[in-house]
PDB file of C-alpha atoms in Angstrom:
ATOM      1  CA  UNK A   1       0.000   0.000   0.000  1.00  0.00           C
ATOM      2  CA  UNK A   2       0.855   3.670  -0.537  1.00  0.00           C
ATOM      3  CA  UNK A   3      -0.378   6.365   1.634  1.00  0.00           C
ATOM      4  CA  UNK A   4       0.762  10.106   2.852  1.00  0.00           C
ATOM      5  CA  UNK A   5       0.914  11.995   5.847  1.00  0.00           C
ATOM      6  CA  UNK A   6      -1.179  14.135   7.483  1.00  0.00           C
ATOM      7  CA  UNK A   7      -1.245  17.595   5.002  1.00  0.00           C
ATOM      8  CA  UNK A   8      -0.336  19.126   8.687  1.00  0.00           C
ATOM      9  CA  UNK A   9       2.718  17.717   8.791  1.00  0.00           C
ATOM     10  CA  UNK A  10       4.000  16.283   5.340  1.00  0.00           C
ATOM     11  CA  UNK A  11       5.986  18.038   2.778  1.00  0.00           C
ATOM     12  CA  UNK A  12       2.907  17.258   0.136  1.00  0.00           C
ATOM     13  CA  UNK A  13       0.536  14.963  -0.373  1.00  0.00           C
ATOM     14  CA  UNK A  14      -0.529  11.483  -1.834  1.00  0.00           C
ATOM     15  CA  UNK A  15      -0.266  12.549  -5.581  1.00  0.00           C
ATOM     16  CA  UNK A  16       3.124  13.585  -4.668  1.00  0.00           C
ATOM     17  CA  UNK A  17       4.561  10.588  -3.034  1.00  0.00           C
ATOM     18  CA  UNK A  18       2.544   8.815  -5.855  1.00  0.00           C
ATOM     19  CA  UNK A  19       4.560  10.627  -8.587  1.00  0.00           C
ATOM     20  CA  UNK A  20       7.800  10.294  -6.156  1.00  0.00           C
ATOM     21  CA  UNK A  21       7.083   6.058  -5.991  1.00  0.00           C
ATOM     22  CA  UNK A  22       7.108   6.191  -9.725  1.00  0.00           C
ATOM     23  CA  UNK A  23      10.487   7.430  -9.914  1.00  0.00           C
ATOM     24  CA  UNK A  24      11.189   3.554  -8.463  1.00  0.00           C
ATOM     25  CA  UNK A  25      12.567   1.178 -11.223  1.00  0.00           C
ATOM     26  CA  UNK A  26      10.163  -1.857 -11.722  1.00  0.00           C
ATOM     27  CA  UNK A  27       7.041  -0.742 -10.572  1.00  0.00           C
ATOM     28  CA  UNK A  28       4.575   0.125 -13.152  1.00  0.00           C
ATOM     29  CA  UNK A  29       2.025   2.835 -13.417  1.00  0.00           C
ATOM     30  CA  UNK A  30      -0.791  -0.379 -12.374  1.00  0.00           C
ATOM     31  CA  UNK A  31       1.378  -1.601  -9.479  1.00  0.00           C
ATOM     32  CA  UNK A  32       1.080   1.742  -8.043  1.00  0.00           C
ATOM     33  CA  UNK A  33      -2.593   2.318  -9.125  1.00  0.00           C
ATOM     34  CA  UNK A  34      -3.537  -0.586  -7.272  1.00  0.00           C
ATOM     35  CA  UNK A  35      -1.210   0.515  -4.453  1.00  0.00           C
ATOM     36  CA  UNK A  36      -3.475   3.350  -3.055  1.00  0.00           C
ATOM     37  CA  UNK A  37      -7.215   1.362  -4.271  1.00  0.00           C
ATOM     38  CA  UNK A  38      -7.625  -2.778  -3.539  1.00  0.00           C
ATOM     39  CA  UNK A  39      -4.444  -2.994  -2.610  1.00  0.00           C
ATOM     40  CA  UNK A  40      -4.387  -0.552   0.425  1.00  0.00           C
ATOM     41  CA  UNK A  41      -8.102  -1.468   1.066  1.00  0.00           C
ATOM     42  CA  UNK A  42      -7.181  -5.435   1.427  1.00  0.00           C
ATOM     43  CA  UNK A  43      -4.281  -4.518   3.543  1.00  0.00           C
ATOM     44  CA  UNK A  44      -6.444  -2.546   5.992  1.00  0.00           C
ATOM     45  CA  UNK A  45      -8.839  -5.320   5.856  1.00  0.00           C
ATOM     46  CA  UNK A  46     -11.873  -2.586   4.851  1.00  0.00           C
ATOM     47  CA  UNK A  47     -15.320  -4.653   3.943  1.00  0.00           C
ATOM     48  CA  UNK A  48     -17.459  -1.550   2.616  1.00  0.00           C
ATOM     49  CA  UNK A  49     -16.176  -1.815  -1.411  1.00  0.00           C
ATOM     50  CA  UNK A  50     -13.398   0.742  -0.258  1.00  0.00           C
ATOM     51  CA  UNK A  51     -10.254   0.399  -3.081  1.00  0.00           C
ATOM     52  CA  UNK A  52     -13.025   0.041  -5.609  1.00  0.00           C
ATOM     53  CA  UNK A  53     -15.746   2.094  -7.987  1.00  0.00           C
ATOM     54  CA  UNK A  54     -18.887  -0.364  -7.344  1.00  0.00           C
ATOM     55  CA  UNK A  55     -22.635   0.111  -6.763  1.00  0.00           C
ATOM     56  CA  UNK A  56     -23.339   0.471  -2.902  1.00  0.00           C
ATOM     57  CA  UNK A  57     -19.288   1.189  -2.062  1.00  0.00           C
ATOM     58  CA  UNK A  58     -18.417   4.257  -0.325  1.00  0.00           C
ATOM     59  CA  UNK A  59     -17.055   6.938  -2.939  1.00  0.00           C
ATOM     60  CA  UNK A  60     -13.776   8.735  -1.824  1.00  0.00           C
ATOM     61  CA  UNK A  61     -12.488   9.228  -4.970  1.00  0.00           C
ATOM     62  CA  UNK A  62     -10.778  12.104  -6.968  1.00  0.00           C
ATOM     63  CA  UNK A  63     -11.353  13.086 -10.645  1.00  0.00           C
ATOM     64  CA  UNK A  64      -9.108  13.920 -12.907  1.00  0.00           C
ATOM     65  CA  UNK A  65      -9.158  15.574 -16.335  1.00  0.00           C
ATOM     66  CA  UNK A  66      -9.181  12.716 -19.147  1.00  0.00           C
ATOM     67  CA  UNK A  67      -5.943  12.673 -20.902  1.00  0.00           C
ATOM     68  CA  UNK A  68      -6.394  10.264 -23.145  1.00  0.00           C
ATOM     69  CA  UNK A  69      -4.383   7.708 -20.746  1.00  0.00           C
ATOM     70  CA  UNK A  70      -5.074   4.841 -18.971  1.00  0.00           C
ATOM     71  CA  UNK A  71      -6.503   5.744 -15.043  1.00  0.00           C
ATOM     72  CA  UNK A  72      -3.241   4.169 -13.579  1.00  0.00           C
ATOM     73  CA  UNK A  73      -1.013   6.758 -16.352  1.00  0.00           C
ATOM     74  CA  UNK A  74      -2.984   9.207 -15.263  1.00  0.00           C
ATOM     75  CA  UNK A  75      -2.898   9.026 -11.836  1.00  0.00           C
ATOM     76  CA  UNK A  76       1.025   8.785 -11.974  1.00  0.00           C
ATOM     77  CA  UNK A  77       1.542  12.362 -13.452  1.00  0.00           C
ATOM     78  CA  UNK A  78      -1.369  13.886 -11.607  1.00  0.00           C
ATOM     79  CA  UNK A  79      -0.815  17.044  -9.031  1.00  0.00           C
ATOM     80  CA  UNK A  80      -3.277  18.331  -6.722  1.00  0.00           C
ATOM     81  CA  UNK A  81      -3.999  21.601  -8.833  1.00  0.00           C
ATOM     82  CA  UNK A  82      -5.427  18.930 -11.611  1.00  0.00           C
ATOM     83  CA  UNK A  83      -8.261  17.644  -9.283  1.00  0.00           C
ATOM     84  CA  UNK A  84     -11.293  18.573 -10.383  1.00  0.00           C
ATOM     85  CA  UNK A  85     -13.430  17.483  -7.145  1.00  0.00           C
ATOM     86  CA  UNK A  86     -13.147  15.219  -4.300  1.00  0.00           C
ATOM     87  CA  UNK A  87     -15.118  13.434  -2.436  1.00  0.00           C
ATOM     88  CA  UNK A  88     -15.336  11.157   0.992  1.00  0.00           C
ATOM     89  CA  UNK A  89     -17.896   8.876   1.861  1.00  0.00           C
ATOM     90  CA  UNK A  90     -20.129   9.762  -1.445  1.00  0.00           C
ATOM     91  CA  UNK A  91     -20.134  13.545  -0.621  1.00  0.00           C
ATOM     92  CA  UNK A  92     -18.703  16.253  -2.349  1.00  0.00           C
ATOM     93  CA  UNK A  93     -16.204  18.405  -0.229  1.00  0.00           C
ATOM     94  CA  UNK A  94     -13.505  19.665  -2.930  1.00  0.00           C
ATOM     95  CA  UNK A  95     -14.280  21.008  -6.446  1.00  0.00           C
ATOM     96  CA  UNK A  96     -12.633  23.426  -9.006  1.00  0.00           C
ATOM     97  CA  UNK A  97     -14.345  26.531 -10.186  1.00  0.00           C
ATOM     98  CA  UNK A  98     -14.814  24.846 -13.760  1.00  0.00           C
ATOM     99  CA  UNK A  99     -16.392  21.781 -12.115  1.00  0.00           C
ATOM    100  CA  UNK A 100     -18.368  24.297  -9.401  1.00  0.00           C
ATOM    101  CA  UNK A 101     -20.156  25.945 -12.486  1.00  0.00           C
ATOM    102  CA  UNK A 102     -21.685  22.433 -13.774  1.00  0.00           C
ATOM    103  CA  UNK A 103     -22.791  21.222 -10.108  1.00  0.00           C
ATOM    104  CA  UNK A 104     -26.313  22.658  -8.564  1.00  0.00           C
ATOM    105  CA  UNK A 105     -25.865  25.832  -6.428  1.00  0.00           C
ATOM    106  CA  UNK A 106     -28.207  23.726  -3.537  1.00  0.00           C
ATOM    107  CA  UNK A 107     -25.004  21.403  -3.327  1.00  0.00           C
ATOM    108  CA  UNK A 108     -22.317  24.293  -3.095  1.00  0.00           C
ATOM    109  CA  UNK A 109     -24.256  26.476  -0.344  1.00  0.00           C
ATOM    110  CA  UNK A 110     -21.905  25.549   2.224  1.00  0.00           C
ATOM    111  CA  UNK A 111     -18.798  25.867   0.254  1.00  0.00           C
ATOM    112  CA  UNK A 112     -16.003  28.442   0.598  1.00  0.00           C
ATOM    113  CA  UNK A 113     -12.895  29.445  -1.522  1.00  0.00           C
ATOM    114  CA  UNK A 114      -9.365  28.972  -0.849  1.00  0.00           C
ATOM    115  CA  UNK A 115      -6.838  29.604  -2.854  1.00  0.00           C
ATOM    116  CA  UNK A 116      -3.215  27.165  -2.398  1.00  0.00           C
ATOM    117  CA  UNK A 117       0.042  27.639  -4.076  1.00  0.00           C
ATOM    118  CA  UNK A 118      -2.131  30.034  -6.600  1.00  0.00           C
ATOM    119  CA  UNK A 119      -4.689  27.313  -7.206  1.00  0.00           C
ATOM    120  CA  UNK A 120      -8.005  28.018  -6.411  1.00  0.00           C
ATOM    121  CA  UNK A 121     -11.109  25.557  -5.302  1.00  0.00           C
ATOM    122  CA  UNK A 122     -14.514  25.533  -3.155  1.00  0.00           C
ATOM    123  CA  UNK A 123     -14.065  23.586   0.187  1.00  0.00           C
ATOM    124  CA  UNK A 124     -16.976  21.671   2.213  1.00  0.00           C
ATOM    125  CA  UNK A 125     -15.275  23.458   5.294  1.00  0.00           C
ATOM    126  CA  UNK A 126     -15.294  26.908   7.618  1.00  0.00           C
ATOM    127  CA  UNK A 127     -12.615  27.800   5.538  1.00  0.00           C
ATOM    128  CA  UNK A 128     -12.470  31.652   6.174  1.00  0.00           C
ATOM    129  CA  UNK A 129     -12.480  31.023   9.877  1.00  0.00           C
ATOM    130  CA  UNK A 130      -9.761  28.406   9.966  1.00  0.00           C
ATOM    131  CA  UNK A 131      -7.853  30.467   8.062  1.00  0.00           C
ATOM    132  CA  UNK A 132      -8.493  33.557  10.147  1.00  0.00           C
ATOM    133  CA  UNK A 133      -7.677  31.830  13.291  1.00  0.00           C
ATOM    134  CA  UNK A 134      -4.311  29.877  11.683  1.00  0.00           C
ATOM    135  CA  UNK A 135      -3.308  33.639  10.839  1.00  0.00           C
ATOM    136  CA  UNK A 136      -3.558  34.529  14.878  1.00  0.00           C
ATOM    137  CA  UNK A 137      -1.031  31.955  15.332  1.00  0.00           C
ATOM    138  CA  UNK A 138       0.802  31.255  12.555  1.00  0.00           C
ATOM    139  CA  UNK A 139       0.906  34.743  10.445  1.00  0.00           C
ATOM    140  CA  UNK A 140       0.072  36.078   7.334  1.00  0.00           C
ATOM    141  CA  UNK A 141       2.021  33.361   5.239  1.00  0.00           C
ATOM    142  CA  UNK A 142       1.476  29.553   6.327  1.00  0.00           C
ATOM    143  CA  UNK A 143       1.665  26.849   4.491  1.00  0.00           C
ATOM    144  CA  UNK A 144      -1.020  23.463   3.959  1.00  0.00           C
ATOM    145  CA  UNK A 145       0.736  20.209   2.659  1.00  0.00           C
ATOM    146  CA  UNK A 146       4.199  22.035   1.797  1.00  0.00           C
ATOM    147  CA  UNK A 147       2.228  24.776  -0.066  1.00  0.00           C
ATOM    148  CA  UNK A 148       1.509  28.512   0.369  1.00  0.00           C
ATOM    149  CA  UNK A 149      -2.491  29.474   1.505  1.00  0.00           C
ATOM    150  CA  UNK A 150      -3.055  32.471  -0.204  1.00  0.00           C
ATOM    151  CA  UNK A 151      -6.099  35.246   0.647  1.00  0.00           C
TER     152      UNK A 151
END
């Protein structure tokens, strides 16, 4: 299995230790696909379809732009400013401004902007108040995942 850190603490995130992993001679843009799906699900012994895109699973997934690749080639050159939404447990709590425009506004009422390292998305999340009280302690400039929060 492949994971990250917590975006607290780590220098980036899973799409960067993804693309980092790939840099390893031998294993293929599948191997690591399946690293951070079924693979990662059967290691944590998780029963609820997680790893997988099934009827009735639970949906955290990411999407990505179609390239023209294979999911697995995709995946491998992927950064998190190329998400186009994300969501946990079925619901959506990340999505870009292009994908914001084709989604209902009843489903982006409780959805505020943030902008990191320049790239800008709508966050499921209090995000003007966390960042107003991570400025009290932190400053002006902080960063989330190894990358700077802008205004």
């Amino acid at each position: 299995a492949l994971g990250s850190d917590s975006a607290l603490t780590a220098q980036g995130d899973l799409l960067d230790e993804i693309r980092f992993a790939h840099r390893v001679p031998g294993i293929s843009p599948e191997r690591l696909y399946s690293m951070v799906t079924d693979e990662a699900a059967r290691l944590l012994r998780l029963r609820d379809g997680e790893g997988s895109l099934r009827v009735g699973a639970r949906a955290d997934l990411i999407a990505l732009k179609d390239a023209g690749r294979s999911p697995a080639e995709t995946l491998m050159e992927a950064s998190f400013a190329q998400v186009e939404f994300s969501m946990l447990g079925g619901e959506l709590k990340l999505v870009s401004t292009e994908m914001s425009a084709r989604w209902p506004d009843s489903l982006q009422s409780d959805f505020e902007p943030i902008t990191v390292s320049n790239v800008q998305r709508r966050v499921r999340a209090p995000v003007v108040r966390m960042i107003a009280q991570t400025r009290k302690h932190l400053g002006s400039r902080f960063c989330l995942a190894g990358r700077e929060v802008g205004p």
